[in-house]
Amino acid sequence: MKQEKLTTRSENYSEWYNQVIQRAELADYAPVRGCMVIRPYGWALWENIQAQLDSRFKATGHVNAAFPLLIPMSFLEKEKQHVKGFAPELAVVTHGGGQELEEPLVVRPTSETIIGHMYSKWIKSYRDLPVLINQWGNVVRWEMRTRLFLRTLEFYWQEGHTAHATYEEAEEETLRMVNTYAEFAYNEAAVPVIVGRKSESEKFAGALRSYSIEAMMGDRKALQSGTSHNLAQNFSNAFDIKFLDEKNELQYAWTTSWGVSTRLIGAIIMTHGDDQGLIFPPRLAPIQVVIVPIYRNDEEKAKVQPVVNQLKVELAAYRVKVDERMEQTPGFKFNDWEMRGVPLRLEIGPKDVDEQHMMAARRDVPGRDGKVILPLENCCAAVGKLLEEIQAALLARATAFRDANIHSPETYEELKQVVDSAWAFSYWCGNPACEDKIKEDTKATVRCIPFDQPKEHGACIVCGADATEKAYIAKAY
Amino acid sequence: MKQEKLTTRSENYSEWYNQVIQRAELADYAPVRGCMVIRPYGWALWENIQAQLDSRFKATGHVNAAFPLLIPMSFLEKEKQHVKGFAPELAVVTHGGGQELEEPLVVRPTSETIIGHMYSKWIKSYRDLPVLINQWGNVVRWEMRTRLFLRTLEFYWQEGHTAHATYEEAEEETLRMVNTYAEFAYNEAAVPVIVGRKSESEKFAGALRSYSIEAMMGDRKALQSGTSHNLAQNFSNAFDIKFLDEKNELQYAWTTSWGVSTRLIGAIIMTHGDDQGLIFPPRLAPIQVVIVPIYRNDEEKAKVQPVVNQLKVELAAYRVKVDERMEQTPGFKFNDWEMRGVPLRLEIGPKDVDEQHMMAARRDVPGRDGKVILPLENCCAAVGKLLEEIQAALLARATAFRDANIHSPETYEELKQVVDSAWAFSYWCGNPACEDKIKEDTKATVRCIPFDQPKEHGACIVCGADATEKAYIAKAY
């Protein structure tokens, strides 16, 4: 079998992205425009992401549930900003069971409305609060320009929906969850995201305030990778979510929502991948270690195979794959697993058996520098240590790349140059007109206003007016 | 808070069923006709079911993936029996992004068609086989008469779809999966299902042969609880799933599909529940042990609470809930958790602390007979043993109930009486006309033709013709 070279990132980044996803069998195009099939290797990555996030949600008191896929059109219309934001993207079911429906149903683009409706039935007293529910599922948004994992008509995500007795508790929850996303991104995905507030024009349709995590991709574009919204009483008003407080007075509940999606897979691909293909962070990698046995004849095989079998048992704590394909050469296999992003490869041939060791090759360090000889005996701890080193190295490298590509331009002219190929970190007065001007002139947008802010005031990079906050400005997916 | 008595099963079984689901907060009606919300307590049960099944699927070499929710209408039409079966139940998306679609899309009622399309792209050689993919997800079927968990417009399930090089391998897979379902039902759900083949009229639309597991509910109706289909080359022909065999000749692949759904929750409710409410089998119960601390004042609380806290730590291996509600009496709590089906309750008051023991109350044995005093010290093993005993007792009770309600009528008149309130096990010649006659006369149907068969021939219970097989005949959900 022939291995075609991938298009390099510098040749054509977006072509590299599409190629690597399809060749590594993470996903494929579906026969419906803008939809994708998430293949087993991609879904295994998503399962690992889900497991890590789900345990964090449960540790902070959340429980899972399932709300309907189909939502009456009239529900969407109850919150004015919400319907304005989502109406252009709806998929509409007009017929069911061979009959035209009296009221069309939309395939959920997000579930604030139907969950709000149910919460109004379930929440009666302050004793019922907080309600802390999450849902893992699929949603449909009729996007015109789609990209595998980044923007597809249907995508998989989780959406948390909580209701609280006070504004303060809702705000605390909103922040807790965006910070949970950031912690996950750093520690599991090795993606050094920046946490901050979205600008008014970029916030969720119907929210008082939105927070996000923003990641820098290998082409220095930004990718919004998770959001958390303080919905204030907007949806409680629209759906009549009321409770009797401790003084027996009726109050509207304060709600939040927050979500991350299969877009995170895109973030991992574009944060770590190189011209050889994917590089998966060990903690999330579907396959953490691939073992390639090397032999040229049955005699060598008889020597190598039992050692490989024993090694697999020894490494049972990790997600290990033994590549036993007969029709491929070791060289083909090395390239193949590098392309597929497996963090660590172990090679064992007859000489290695004689010397009771093996060759370990790190995916993140190409060539000889990434190779190290490991003794076979008690190798479990050594392999674990290597995986941790790879995890840390990926985060360090991504952080260095991010920091090297964030600049603080002095003038608007400089800003225009900076955002052509990097991120700007600049004072912004908060005026939407200045935000619009940047977008018009450069296609870059205000990604977020980070929590970490200088103490001093400054001059807005666009209009020069007094500004109290700095914002990250970049082109984004 | 007042606790209203549940309607008893003998008063009105179906009302009992609906009440217990809503009071235990397993599910609620959604604002869209025929749809439901699976609430956190119900979803936690489903998560436990999923975890047990998923590990069995993975242990037999299957991997998970995700295929699109929306399927072009024309795909359904490619397999004639398939479209005939599903056309009346389709939900159809006609508009997307504000535009009428050129081709309507159906919300998947099942995914053989779109998966068949993808398999035809992916499968080229015998080396690509077998393909063993499962999908956890939601489907929509426009049912007219719906029941919570048993039959809803949208439901959650898993659908396995496999492709093989030979008929024999496909048949082996089909049988492997129906037997996996049966093993799960017995060992995890304590539901003593009967495994067998569906009759021609009851098989899946597009299948060569369908197998199912059939369970007997508390009202002695049958519930089909899982199915596995040998699709032969029907979908391979329709979707052009071809591979080059070892002789380099083009062959159509042999495919299978198999699924269980949230209907299993209905099976668990109606197999084990009693007039006090739910009884969950310990291995799947969202809460296995509830601890109710008993005190009347702060002094007693100061004595009991630390022991309860310590107990929770001791029992960390189990899913434990401590009921710390201040506004409810212990008596209320006992009833409440009994209604919610928690298999084991532990009660601890100040006297118990003095005597270093606690009262354990089994959910499956009402009153004093189900109570036993357990020492506090090293109670983890004793609690585990009790849970195992409850699990075994539930299976034994359900099996005895099932066997007491299966009869072998001698004549067709007797059969008509039997199926009014039980199952019949009778010789059947296999003629659909006899099957139709039973249905017309009694509303009962052939549930399955079990694998265990007598060696002798017999006379068809309807027409008297020579029959080689016996079938279970019963009214079904």
mmCIF file with all atom_site columns, N, CA and C in Angstrom, chain A residues 30 32-38 43 69 107-108 137-143 146-157 262, chain B residues 66-71 108 114 135 137-138:
data_model
loop_
_atom_site.group_PDB
_atom_site.id
_atom_site.type_symbol
_atom_site.label_atom_id
_atom_site.label_alt_id
_atom_site.label_comp_id
_atom_site.label_asym_id
_atom_site.label_entity_id
_atom_site.label_seq_id
_atom_site.pdbx_PDB_ins_code
_atom_site.Cartn_x
_atom_site.Cartn_y
_atom_site.Cartn_z
_atom_site.occupancy
_atom_site.B_iso_or_equiv
_atom_site.pdbx_formal_charge
_atom_site.auth_seq_id
_atom_site.auth_comp_id
_atom_site.auth_asym_id
_atom_site.auth_atom_id
_atom_site.pdbx_PDB_model_num
ATOM 1   N N  . ALA A 1 30  ? -20.380 13.033 5.237  1.00 0.00 ? 30  ALA A N  1
ATOM 2   C CA . ALA A 1 30  ? -21.632 12.282 5.117  1.00 0.00 ? 30  ALA A CA 1
ATOM 3   C C  . ALA A 1 30  ? -22.299 12.650 3.805  1.00 0.00 ? 30  ALA A C  1
ATOM 4   N N  . VAL A 1 32  ? -25.086 13.881 3.401  1.00 0.00 ? 32  VAL A N  1
ATOM 5   C CA . VAL A 1 32  ? -25.915 15.081 3.544  1.00 0.00 ? 32  VAL A CA 1
ATOM 6   C C  . VAL A 1 32  ? -24.970 16.279 3.678  1.00 0.00 ? 32  VAL A C  1
ATOM 7   N N  . ARG A 1 33  ? -25.194 17.312 2.873  1.00 0.00 ? 33  ARG A N  1
ATOM 8   C CA . ARG A 1 33  ? -24.330 18.476 2.872  1.00 0.00 ? 33  ARG A CA 1
ATOM 9   C C  . ARG A 1 33  ? -24.025 18.961 4.288  1.00 0.00 ? 33  ARG A C  1
ATOM 10  N N  . GLY A 1 34  ? -22.740 19.154 4.586  1.00 0.00 ? 34  GLY A N  1
ATOM 11  C CA . GLY A 1 34  ? -22.371 19.769 5.851  1.00 0.00 ? 34  GLY A CA 1
ATOM 12  C C  . GLY A 1 34  ? -22.392 18.841 7.050  1.00 0.00 ? 34  GLY A C  1
ATOM 13  N N  . CYS A 1 35  ? -22.776 17.583 6.842  1.00 0.00 ? 35  CYS A N  1
ATOM 14  C CA . CYS A 1 35  ? -22.772 16.622 7.948  1.00 0.00 ? 35  CYS A CA 1
ATOM 15  C C  . CYS A 1 35  ? -21.544 15.733 7.861  1.00 0.00 ? 35  CYS A C  1
ATOM 16  N N  . MET A 1 36  ? -21.157 15.176 9.002  1.00 0.00 ? 36  MET A N  1
ATOM 17  C CA . MET A 1 36  ? -20.003 14.285 8.996  1.00 0.00 ? 36  MET A CA 1
ATOM 18  C C  . MET A 1 36  ? -20.324 12.985 9.718  1.00 0.00 ? 36  MET A C  1
ATOM 19  N N  . VAL A 1 37  ? -19.520 11.988 9.410  1.00 0.00 ? 37  VAL A N  1
ATOM 20  C CA . VAL A 1 37  ? -19.535 10.739 10.169 1.00 0.00 ? 37  VAL A CA 1
ATOM 21  C C  . VAL A 1 37  ? -18.304 10.776 11.061 1.00 0.00 ? 37  VAL A C  1
ATOM 22  N N  . ILE A 1 38  ? -18.497 10.594 12.351 1.00 0.00 ? 38  ILE A N  1
ATOM 23  C CA . ILE A 1 38  ? -17.347 10.476 13.238 1.00 0.00 ? 38  ILE A CA 1
ATOM 24  C C  . ILE A 1 38  ? -16.986 9.004  13.310 1.00 0.00 ? 38  ILE A C  1
ATOM 25  N N  . TRP A 1 43  ? -14.288 8.899  17.331 1.00 0.00 ? 43  TRP A N  1
ATOM 26  C CA . TRP A 1 43  ? -15.264 8.766  18.423 1.00 0.00 ? 43  TRP A CA 1
ATOM 27  C C  . TRP A 1 43  ? -14.583 8.308  19.715 1.00 0.00 ? 43  TRP A C  1
ATOM 28  N N  . LEU A 1 69  ? -35.299 16.043 21.337 1.00 0.00 ? 69  LEU A N  1
ATOM 29  C CA . LEU A 1 69  ? -34.625 16.540 20.143 1.00 0.00 ? 69  LEU A CA 1
ATOM 30  C C  . LEU A 1 69  ? -35.479 17.574 19.425 1.00 0.00 ? 69  LEU A C  1
ATOM 31  N N  . VAL A 1 107 ? -35.491 20.920 14.915 1.00 0.00 ? 107 VAL A N  1
ATOM 32  C CA . VAL A 1 107 ? -34.495 20.037 15.502 1.00 0.00 ? 107 VAL A CA 1
ATOM 33  C C  . VAL A 1 107 ? -33.623 20.936 16.380 1.00 0.00 ? 107 VAL A C  1
ATOM 34  N N  . ARG A 1 108 ? -33.473 20.585 17.656 1.00 0.00 ? 108 ARG A N  1
ATOM 35  C CA . ARG A 1 108 ? -32.849 21.517 18.600 1.00 0.00 ? 108 ARG A CA 1
ATOM 36  C C  . ARG A 1 108 ? -31.506 22.056 18.085 1.00 0.00 ? 108 ARG A C  1
ATOM 37  N N  . GLY A 1 137 ? -25.407 15.240 23.951 1.00 0.00 ? 137 GLY A N  1
ATOM 38  C CA . GLY A 1 137 ? -26.277 14.924 22.818 1.00 0.00 ? 137 GLY A CA 1
ATOM 39  C C  . GLY A 1 137 ? -25.833 15.582 21.534 1.00 0.00 ? 137 GLY A C  1
ATOM 40  N N  . ASN A 1 138 ? -26.754 15.550 20.582 1.00 0.00 ? 138 ASN A N  1
ATOM 41  C CA . ASN A 1 138 ? -26.491 16.127 19.269 1.00 0.00 ? 138 ASN A CA 1
ATOM 42  C C  . ASN A 1 138 ? -27.433 17.309 19.020 1.00 0.00 ? 138 ASN A C  1
ATOM 43  N N  . VAL A 1 139 ? -26.962 18.283 18.281 1.00 0.00 ? 139 VAL A N  1
ATOM 44  C CA . VAL A 1 139 ? -27.785 19.425 17.894 1.00 0.00 ? 139 VAL A CA 1
ATOM 45  C C  . VAL A 1 139 ? -27.550 19.701 16.410 1.00 0.00 ? 139 VAL A C  1
ATOM 46  N N  . VAL A 1 140 ? -28.476 20.448 15.810 1.00 0.00 ? 140 VAL A N  1
ATOM 47  C CA . VAL A 1 140 ? -28.386 20.753 14.367 1.00 0.00 ? 140 VAL A CA 1
ATOM 48  C C  . VAL A 1 140 ? -28.489 22.266 14.165 1.00 0.00 ? 140 VAL A C  1
ATOM 49  N N  . ARG A 1 141 ? -27.512 22.814 13.462 1.00 0.00 ? 141 ARG A N  1
ATOM 50  C CA . ARG A 1 141 ? -27.554 24.235 13.077 1.00 0.00 ? 141 ARG A CA 1
ATOM 51  C C  . ARG A 1 141 ? -27.233 24.314 11.587 1.00 0.00 ? 141 ARG A C  1
ATOM 52  N N  . TRP A 1 142 ? -28.128 24.938 10.851 1.00 0.00 ? 142 TRP A N  1
ATOM 53  C CA . TRP A 1 142 ? -28.011 24.937 9.399  1.00 0.00 ? 142 TRP A CA 1
ATOM 54  C C  . TRP A 1 142 ? -26.945 25.912 8.933  1.00 0.00 ? 142 TRP A C  1
ATOM 55  N N  . GLU A 1 143 ? -25.692 25.522 9.084  1.00 0.00 ? 143 GLU A N  1
ATOM 56  C CA . GLU A 1 143 ? -24.562 26.369 8.716  1.00 0.00 ? 143 GLU A CA 1
ATOM 57  C C  . GLU A 1 143 ? -24.349 26.312 7.211  1.00 0.00 ? 143 GLU A C  1
ATOM 58  N N  . THR A 1 146 ? -19.202 24.871 6.069  1.00 0.00 ? 146 THR A N  1
ATOM 59  C CA . THR A 1 146 ? -18.924 23.869 7.097  1.00 0.00 ? 146 THR A CA 1
ATOM 60  C C  . THR A 1 146 ? -17.489 23.361 6.981  1.00 0.00 ? 146 THR A C  1
ATOM 61  N N  . ARG A 1 147 ? -16.963 22.880 8.104  1.00 0.00 ? 147 ARG A N  1
ATOM 62  C CA . ARG A 1 147 ? -15.625 22.274 8.172  1.00 0.00 ? 147 ARG A CA 1
ATOM 63  C C  . ARG A 1 147 ? -15.694 21.126 9.152  1.00 0.00 ? 147 ARG A C  1
ATOM 64  N N  . LEU A 1 148 ? -15.073 20.005 8.813  1.00 0.00 ? 148 LEU A N  1
ATOM 65  C CA . LEU A 1 148 ? -15.096 18.837 9.701  1.00 0.00 ? 148 LEU A CA 1
ATOM 66  C C  . LEU A 1 148 ? -14.723 19.231 11.130 1.00 0.00 ? 148 LEU A C  1
ATOM 67  N N  . PHE A 1 149 ? -15.520 18.839 12.076 1.00 0.00 ? 149 PHE A N  1
ATOM 68  C CA . PHE A 1 149 ? -15.350 19.083 13.511 1.00 0.00 ? 149 PHE A CA 1
ATOM 69  C C  . PHE A 1 149 ? -15.546 20.548 13.931 1.00 0.00 ? 149 PHE A C  1
ATOM 70  N N  . LEU A 1 150 ? -15.203 21.501 13.065 1.00 0.00 ? 150 LEU A N  1
ATOM 71  C CA . LEU A 1 150 ? -15.243 22.901 13.487 1.00 0.00 ? 150 LEU A CA 1
ATOM 72  C C  . LEU A 1 150 ? -16.633 23.495 13.360 1.00 0.00 ? 150 LEU A C  1
ATOM 73  N N  . ARG A 1 151 ? -17.300 23.124 12.286 1.00 0.00 ? 151 ARG A N  1
ATOM 74  C CA . ARG A 1 151 ? -18.623 23.703 12.032 1.00 0.00 ? 151 ARG A CA 1
ATOM 75  C C  . ARG A 1 151 ? -19.340 22.747 11.091 1.00 0.00 ? 151 ARG A C  1
ATOM 76  N N  . THR A 1 152 ? -20.265 21.970 11.666 1.00 0.00 ? 152 THR A N  1
ATOM 77  C CA . THR A 1 152 ? -21.012 21.017 10.857 1.00 0.00 ? 152 THR A CA 1
ATOM 78  C C  . THR A 1 152 ? -22.492 21.199 11.175 1.00 0.00 ? 152 THR A C  1
ATOM 79  N N  . LEU A 1 153 ? -23.333 20.773 10.256 1.00 0.00 ? 153 LEU A N  1
ATOM 80  C CA . LEU A 1 153 ? -24.782 20.940 10.460 1.00 0.00 ? 153 LEU A CA 1
ATOM 81  C C  . LEU A 1 153 ? -25.218 20.257 11.744 1.00 0.00 ? 153 LEU A C  1
ATOM 82  N N  . GLU A 1 154 ? -24.782 19.023 11.911 1.00 0.00 ? 154 GLU A N  1
ATOM 83  C CA . GLU A 1 154 ? -25.050 18.319 13.165 1.00 0.00 ? 154 GLU A CA 1
ATOM 84  C C  . GLU A 1 154 ? -23.724 18.227 13.916 1.00 0.00 ? 154 GLU A C  1
ATOM 85  N N  . PHE A 1 155 ? -23.764 18.462 15.204 1.00 0.00 ? 155 PHE A N  1
ATOM 86  C CA . PHE A 1 155 ? -22.567 18.166 15.979 1.00 0.00 ? 155 PHE A CA 1
ATOM 87  C C  . PHE A 1 155 ? -22.944 17.611 17.344 1.00 0.00 ? 155 PHE A C  1
ATOM 88  N N  . TYR A 1 156 ? -21.962 16.985 17.974 1.00 0.00 ? 156 TYR A N  1
ATOM 89  C CA . TYR A 1 156 ? -22.148 16.421 19.312 1.00 0.00 ? 156 TYR A CA 1
ATOM 90  C C  . TYR A 1 156 ? -21.567 17.386 20.332 1.00 0.00 ? 156 TYR A C  1
ATOM 91  N N  . TRP A 1 157 ? -22.228 17.487 21.465 1.00 0.00 ? 157 TRP A N  1
ATOM 92  C CA . TRP A 1 157 ? -21.744 18.374 22.514 1.00 0.00 ? 157 TRP A CA 1
ATOM 93  C C  . TRP A 1 157 ? -22.337 17.976 23.842 1.00 0.00 ? 157 TRP A C  1
ATOM 94  N N  . THR A 1 262 ? -17.733 18.616 19.865 1.00 0.00 ? 262 THR A N  1
ATOM 95  C CA . THR A 1 262 ? -16.743 17.882 19.082 1.00 0.00 ? 262 THR A CA 1
ATOM 96  C C  . THR A 1 262 ? -15.749 18.828 18.392 1.00 0.00 ? 262 THR A C  1
ATOM 97  N N  . ALA B 1 66  ? -20.269 7.553  15.230 1.00 0.00 ? 66  ALA B N  1
ATOM 98  C CA . ALA B 1 66  ? -21.498 8.348  15.155 1.00 0.00 ? 66  ALA B CA 1
ATOM 99  C C  . ALA B 1 66  ? -21.801 8.683  13.707 1.00 0.00 ? 66  ALA B C  1
ATOM 100 N N  . PHE B 1 67  ? -22.979 8.279  13.273 1.00 0.00 ? 67  PHE B N  1
ATOM 101 C CA . PHE B 1 67  ? -23.454 8.539  11.914 1.00 0.00 ? 67  PHE B CA 1
ATOM 102 C C  . PHE B 1 67  ? -24.530 9.619  11.965 1.00 0.00 ? 67  PHE B C  1
ATOM 103 N N  . PRO B 1 68  ? -24.777 10.290 10.845 1.00 0.00 ? 68  PRO B N  1
ATOM 104 C CA . PRO B 1 68  ? -25.673 11.451 10.882 1.00 0.00 ? 68  PRO B CA 1
ATOM 105 C C  . PRO B 1 68  ? -27.114 11.131 11.294 1.00 0.00 ? 68  PRO B C  1
ATOM 106 N N  . LEU B 1 69  ? -27.706 12.113 11.955 1.00 0.00 ? 69  LEU B N  1
ATOM 107 C CA . LEU B 1 69  ? -29.105 12.073 12.368 1.00 0.00 ? 69  LEU B CA 1
ATOM 108 C C  . LEU B 1 69  ? -30.038 12.160 11.166 1.00 0.00 ? 69  LEU B C  1
ATOM 109 N N  . LEU B 1 70  ? -29.630 12.935 10.155 1.00 0.00 ? 70  LEU B N  1
ATOM 110 C CA . LEU B 1 70  ? -30.516 13.216 9.018  1.00 0.00 ? 70  LEU B CA 1
ATOM 111 C C  . LEU B 1 70  ? -30.113 12.358 7.820  1.00 0.00 ? 70  LEU B C  1
ATOM 112 N N  . ILE B 1 71  ? -31.105 11.722 7.229  1.00 0.00 ? 71  ILE B N  1
ATOM 113 C CA . ILE B 1 71  ? -30.870 10.768 6.141  1.00 0.00 ? 71  ILE B CA 1
ATOM 114 C C  . ILE B 1 71  ? -31.696 11.195 4.932  1.00 0.00 ? 71  ILE B C  1
ATOM 115 N N  . ARG B 1 108 ? -33.458 10.045 11.440 1.00 0.00 ? 108 ARG B N  1
ATOM 116 C CA . ARG B 1 108 ? -33.259 8.582  11.386 1.00 0.00 ? 108 ARG B CA 1
ATOM 117 C C  . ARG B 1 108 ? -34.234 7.826  12.282 1.00 0.00 ? 108 ARG B C  1
ATOM 118 N N  . ILE B 1 114 ? -27.989 4.724  6.005  1.00 0.00 ? 114 ILE B N  1
ATOM 119 C CA . ILE B 1 114 ? -26.855 5.651  5.907  1.00 0.00 ? 114 ILE B CA 1
ATOM 120 C C  . ILE B 1 114 ? -25.554 4.948  6.275  1.00 0.00 ? 114 ILE B C  1
ATOM 121 N N  . GLN B 1 135 ? -23.334 2.235  17.576 1.00 0.00 ? 135 GLN B N  1
ATOM 122 C CA . GLN B 1 135 ? -23.629 3.663  17.777 1.00 0.00 ? 135 GLN B CA 1
ATOM 123 C C  . GLN B 1 135 ? -24.621 3.811  18.925 1.00 0.00 ? 135 GLN B C  1
ATOM 124 N N  . GLY B 1 137 ? -27.236 6.393  20.448 1.00 0.00 ? 137 GLY B N  1
ATOM 125 C CA . GLY B 1 137 ? -27.838 7.647  20.004 1.00 0.00 ? 137 GLY B CA 1
ATOM 126 C C  . GLY B 1 137 ? -29.339 7.651  20.139 1.00 0.00 ? 137 GLY B C  1
ATOM 127 N N  . ASN B 1 138 ? -29.934 8.625  19.477 1.00 0.00 ? 138 ASN B N  1
ATOM 128 C CA . ASN B 1 138 ? -31.381 8.797  19.521 1.00 0.00 ? 138 ASN B CA 1
ATOM 129 C C  . ASN B 1 138 ? -31.969 8.587  18.130 1.00 0.00 ? 138 ASN B C  1
#
